[in-house]
Amino acid sequence: MRLVKGAYKEPADIAFPDKADIDANFVSLMKILLPSGIYHAIATHDPKMIAATKEFASAKGIGKEKFEFQMLYGIRTDLQRELIGEGYRLRVYIPFGTDWFPYFMRRLAERPANLTFFLRNLFR
Ligand SMILES: Cc1cc2nc3c(=O)[nH]c(=O)nc-3n(C[C@H](O)[C@H](O)[C@H](O)COP(=O)(O)OP(=O)(O)OC[C@H]3O[C@@H](n4cnc5c(N)ncnc54)[C@H](O)[C@@H]3O)c2cc1C
């Protein structure tokens, strides 16, 4: 199972509108998934979610090979390298194929902040 916060803006009756609640729920769900004995993916770029996962896994004696982190290609590569350096598993999500342009436009439309993020990283 891949745990993500979700990219889409959903109504309050089916989703948490506030980031603090989303983050708290992400941590709660991570604490259910990790000890289950099933291999899970903690897919986030949020250093706080990553720190909470590392801390929980270490406290519960859950080995680094029992789960993996996942991030999108090109996002927080510094964090990606850091996790690999620390011995964690990391899978990178890379969309490919001929339909890259509609995919790219859809991702921009669902998260307009991606446009500034994309431009900022392009020049970094
Ligand atoms: C492998 C993978 C698969 C995913 N699949 C889905 C899916 O099928 N459906 C779905 O709704 N969500 C999906 N997501 C989640 C979505 O893409 C965003 O990553 C998520 O909503 C942002 O949450 P965050 O945990 O990174 O933390 P946030 O606190 O929201 O973000 C932390 C920081 O990460 C960076 N960041 C995070 N996401 C993005 C992004 N998309 N583009 C650019 N910068 C970003 C920003 O700098 C941001 O400030 C997936 C994520 C990953 C890693």
mmCIF file of C-alpha atoms and ligand atoms in Angstrom:
data_model
loop_
_atom_site.group_PDB
_atom_site.id
_atom_site.type_symbol
_atom_site.label_atom_id
_atom_site.label_comp_id
_atom_site.label_asym_id
_atom_site.label_seq_id
_atom_site.Cartn_x
_atom_site.Cartn_y
_atom_site.Cartn_z
ATOM 1 C CA MET A 1 0.000 0.000 0.000
ATOM 2 C CA ARG A 2 1.244 3.458 -0.878
ATOM 3 C CA LEU A 3 0.440 6.096 1.733
ATOM 4 C CA VAL A 4 0.129 9.632 0.298
ATOM 5 C CA LYS A 5 -1.477 12.840 1.480
ATOM 6 C CA GLY A 6 -3.264 13.215 -1.859
ATOM 7 C CA ALA A 7 -2.819 15.830 -4.538
ATOM 8 C CA TYR A 8 -6.474 16.712 -5.060
ATOM 9 C CA LYS A 9 -8.591 19.301 -3.287
ATOM 10 C CA GLU A 10 -11.562 17.352 -1.935
ATOM 11 C CA PRO A 11 -14.664 18.539 -0.042
ATOM 12 C CA ALA A 12 -14.491 18.632 3.774
ATOM 13 C CA ASP A 13 -17.050 15.831 4.199
ATOM 14 C CA ILE A 14 -14.667 13.292 2.691
ATOM 15 C CA ALA A 15 -11.239 14.786 3.363
ATOM 16 C CA PHE A 16 -9.337 16.858 5.906
ATOM 17 C CA PRO A 17 -9.121 20.412 4.570
ATOM 18 C CA ASP A 18 -6.414 21.554 7.013
ATOM 19 C CA LYS A 19 -2.782 20.609 6.549
ATOM 20 C CA ALA A 20 -2.290 20.010 10.287
ATOM 21 C CA ASP A 21 -5.085 17.394 10.248
ATOM 22 C CA ILE A 22 -3.760 15.826 7.056
ATOM 23 C CA ASP A 23 -0.306 15.534 8.598
ATOM 24 C CA ALA A 24 -1.640 14.097 11.873
ATOM 25 C CA ASN A 25 -3.694 11.543 9.955
ATOM 26 C CA PHE A 26 -0.739 10.616 7.760
ATOM 27 C CA VAL A 27 1.280 9.828 10.889
ATOM 28 C CA SER A 28 -1.614 7.816 12.409
ATOM 29 C CA LEU A 29 -1.971 5.747 9.242
ATOM 30 C CA MET A 30 1.783 5.225 8.986
ATOM 31 C CA LYS A 31 1.703 3.839 12.550
ATOM 32 C CA ILE A 32 -0.965 1.317 11.506
ATOM 33 C CA LEU A 33 0.764 0.273 8.274
ATOM 34 C CA LEU A 34 4.361 -0.148 9.401
ATOM 35 C CA PRO A 35 3.882 -2.732 12.170
ATOM 36 C CA SER A 36 1.425 -4.768 10.035
ATOM 37 C CA GLY A 37 4.203 -6.946 8.646
ATOM 38 C CA ILE A 38 3.196 -6.059 5.078
ATOM 39 C CA TYR A 39 5.648 -4.141 2.892
ATOM 40 C CA HIS A 40 4.365 -0.561 2.573
ATOM 41 C CA ALA A 41 5.399 2.623 0.799
ATOM 42 C CA ILE A 42 5.535 5.899 2.677
ATOM 43 C CA ALA A 43 5.267 8.349 -0.224
ATOM 44 C CA THR A 44 6.004 11.889 0.870
ATOM 45 C CA HIS A 45 8.441 14.759 0.420
ATOM 46 C CA ASP A 46 7.581 16.237 3.804
ATOM 47 C CA PRO A 47 10.624 16.066 6.114
ATOM 48 C CA LYS A 48 8.298 15.954 9.158
ATOM 49 C CA MET A 49 6.479 12.850 7.860
ATOM 50 C CA ILE A 50 9.804 11.234 7.024
ATOM 51 C CA ALA A 51 11.239 12.011 10.467
ATOM 52 C CA ALA A 52 8.106 10.617 12.166
ATOM 53 C CA THR A 53 8.378 7.433 10.083
ATOM 54 C CA LYS A 54 12.064 6.936 10.856
ATOM 55 C CA GLU A 55 11.503 7.576 14.565
ATOM 56 C CA PHE A 56 8.529 5.198 14.777
ATOM 57 C CA ALA A 57 10.249 2.421 12.819
ATOM 58 C CA SER A 58 13.355 2.698 14.956
ATOM 59 C CA ALA A 59 11.370 2.720 18.225
ATOM 60 C CA LYS A 60 9.389 -0.354 17.152
ATOM 61 C CA GLY A 61 12.406 -2.209 15.782
ATOM 62 C CA ILE A 62 11.004 -2.238 12.241
ATOM 63 C CA GLY A 63 13.933 -2.813 9.871
ATOM 64 C CA LYS A 64 14.749 -0.495 6.992
ATOM 65 C CA GLU A 65 14.092 -3.350 4.555
ATOM 66 C CA LYS A 66 10.499 -3.745 5.782
ATOM 67 C CA PHE A 67 9.167 -0.625 4.023
ATOM 68 C CA GLU A 68 10.214 2.000 1.512
ATOM 69 C CA PHE A 69 9.946 5.714 1.000
ATOM 70 C CA GLN A 70 8.688 6.999 -2.340
ATOM 71 C CA MET A 71 9.091 10.401 -3.964
ATOM 72 C CA LEU A 72 8.369 11.967 -7.311
ATOM 73 C CA TYR A 73 11.214 12.254 -9.789
ATOM 74 C CA GLY A 74 13.050 15.560 -9.390
ATOM 75 C CA ILE A 75 11.337 16.557 -6.142
ATOM 76 C CA ARG A 76 13.573 16.925 -3.065
ATOM 77 C CA THR A 77 16.489 15.023 -4.552
ATOM 78 C CA ASP A 78 18.526 16.190 -1.552
ATOM 79 C CA LEU A 79 16.194 14.264 0.752
ATOM 80 C CA GLN A 80 16.252 11.285 -1.601
ATOM 81 C CA ARG A 81 20.050 11.109 -1.432
ATOM 82 C CA GLU A 82 20.006 11.568 2.335
ATOM 83 C CA LEU A 83 17.631 8.621 2.817
ATOM 84 C CA ILE A 84 19.671 6.365 0.542
ATOM 85 C CA GLY A 85 22.832 7.400 2.411
ATOM 86 C CA GLU A 86 21.163 6.395 5.675
ATOM 87 C CA GLY A 87 20.333 2.976 4.265
ATOM 88 C CA TYR A 88 16.601 3.438 3.696
ATOM 89 C CA ARG A 89 14.856 2.108 0.613
ATOM 90 C CA LEU A 90 13.594 4.719 -1.812
ATOM 91 C CA ARG A 91 11.558 4.315 -4.981
ATOM 92 C CA VAL A 92 11.268 7.208 -7.399
ATOM 93 C CA TYR A 93 8.087 7.748 -9.412
ATOM 94 C CA ILE A 94 8.957 8.510 -13.037
ATOM 95 C CA PRO A 95 6.170 9.031 -15.570
ATOM 96 C CA PHE A 96 7.288 8.169 -19.087
ATOM 97 C CA GLY A 97 5.914 7.608 -22.565
ATOM 98 C CA THR A 98 4.525 9.638 -25.417
ATOM 99 C CA ASP A 99 1.625 11.181 -23.454
ATOM 100 C CA TRP A 100 3.898 13.214 -21.198
ATOM 101 C CA PHE A 101 2.384 16.570 -22.172
ATOM 102 C CA PRO A 102 -1.262 15.870 -21.138
ATOM 103 C CA TYR A 103 0.084 14.222 -17.984
ATOM 104 C CA PHE A 104 2.211 17.257 -17.195
ATOM 105 C CA MET A 105 -0.738 19.639 -17.793
ATOM 106 C CA ARG A 106 -3.009 17.541 -15.567
ATOM 107 C CA ARG A 107 -0.476 17.646 -12.748
ATOM 108 C CA LEU A 108 -0.190 21.411 -13.102
ATOM 109 C CA ALA A 109 -3.974 21.816 -13.109
ATOM 110 C CA GLU A 110 -4.490 19.688 -10.003
ATOM 111 C CA ARG A 111 -1.817 21.563 -8.084
ATOM 112 C CA PRO A 112 -1.230 25.097 -9.421
ATOM 113 C CA ALA A 113 1.599 25.533 -6.907
ATOM 114 C CA ASN A 114 3.473 23.061 -9.121
ATOM 115 C CA LEU A 115 3.964 25.724 -11.752
ATOM 116 C CA THR A 116 6.024 27.978 -9.475
ATOM 117 C CA PHE A 117 7.661 24.921 -7.948
ATOM 118 C CA PHE A 118 8.606 23.660 -11.408
ATOM 119 C CA LEU A 119 10.002 27.040 -12.479
ATOM 120 C CA ARG A 120 11.933 27.487 -9.235
ATOM 121 C CA ASN A 121 13.558 24.083 -9.588
ATOM 122 C CA LEU A 122 14.279 24.601 -13.263
ATOM 123 C CA PHE A 123 16.595 27.474 -12.365
ATOM 124 C CA ARG A 124 18.048 25.932 -9.208
HETATM 125 C C1 LIG B 1 5.101 8.007 -5.581
HETATM 126 C C2 LIG B 1 3.959 8.924 -5.327
HETATM 127 C C3 LIG B 1 2.719 8.645 -5.871
HETATM 128 C C4 LIG B 1 1.630 9.484 -5.615
HETATM 129 N N1 LIG B 1 0.420 9.162 -6.143
HETATM 130 C C5 LIG B 1 -0.640 9.933 -5.860
HETATM 131 C C6 LIG B 1 -1.925 9.621 -6.370
HETATM 132 O O1 LIG B 1 -2.102 8.623 -7.087
HETATM 133 N N2 LIG B 1 -2.949 10.424 -6.056
HETATM 134 C C7 LIG B 1 -2.793 11.521 -5.256
HETATM 135 O O2 LIG B 1 -3.761 12.231 -4.988
HETATM 136 N N3 LIG B 1 -1.596 11.843 -4.742
HETATM 137 C C8 LIG B 1 -0.522 11.087 -5.034
HETATM 138 N N4 LIG B 1 0.707 11.406 -4.517
HETATM 139 C C9 LIG B 1 0.811 12.558 -3.589
HETATM 140 C C10 LIG B 1 1.014 13.896 -4.286
HETATM 141 O O3 LIG B 1 1.718 13.779 -5.469
HETATM 142 C C11 LIG B 1 1.807 14.877 -3.430
HETATM 143 O O4 LIG B 1 3.092 14.340 -3.262
HETATM 144 C C12 LIG B 1 1.246 15.082 -2.089
HETATM 145 O O5 LIG B 1 -0.060 15.525 -2.146
HETATM 146 C C13 LIG B 1 2.060 16.143 -1.373
HETATM 147 O O6 LIG B 1 2.259 15.711 -0.098
HETATM 148 P P1 LIG B 1 3.697 15.533 0.588
HETATM 149 O O7 LIG B 1 3.574 14.325 1.419
HETATM 150 O O8 LIG B 1 4.827 15.535 -0.343
HETATM 151 O O9 LIG B 1 3.777 16.754 1.612
HETATM 152 P P2 LIG B 1 3.515 18.294 1.458
HETATM 153 O O10 LIG B 1 3.654 18.834 2.842
HETATM 154 O O11 LIG B 1 2.257 18.582 0.737
HETATM 155 O O12 LIG B 1 4.725 18.712 0.576
HETATM 156 C C14 LIG B 1 6.018 18.838 1.080
HETATM 157 C C15 LIG B 1 6.843 19.557 0.016
HETATM 158 O O13 LIG B 1 7.123 18.635 -1.056
HETATM 159 C C16 LIG B 1 7.079 19.300 -2.300
HETATM 160 N N5 LIG B 1 6.024 18.638 -3.118
HETATM 161 C C17 LIG B 1 5.146 17.737 -2.672
HETATM 162 N N6 LIG B 1 4.377 17.264 -3.676
HETATM 163 C C18 LIG B 1 4.769 17.885 -4.795
HETATM 164 C C19 LIG B 1 4.361 17.801 -6.158
HETATM 165 N N7 LIG B 1 3.386 17.001 -6.583
HETATM 166 N N8 LIG B 1 4.986 18.590 -7.035
HETATM 167 C C20 LIG B 1 5.961 19.416 -6.631
HETATM 168 N N9 LIG B 1 6.389 19.531 -5.361
HETATM 169 C C21 LIG B 1 5.813 18.773 -4.446
HETATM 170 C C22 LIG B 1 6.816 20.754 -2.007
HETATM 171 O O14 LIG B 1 8.046 21.407 -1.855
HETATM 172 C C23 LIG B 1 6.128 20.721 -0.665
HETATM 173 O O15 LIG B 1 6.280 21.911 0.054
HETATM 174 C C24 LIG B 1 1.801 10.617 -4.786
HETATM 175 C C25 LIG B 1 3.065 10.904 -4.259
HETATM 176 C C26 LIG B 1 4.131 10.086 -4.513
HETATM 177 C C27 LIG B 1 5.460 10.425 -3.918
#
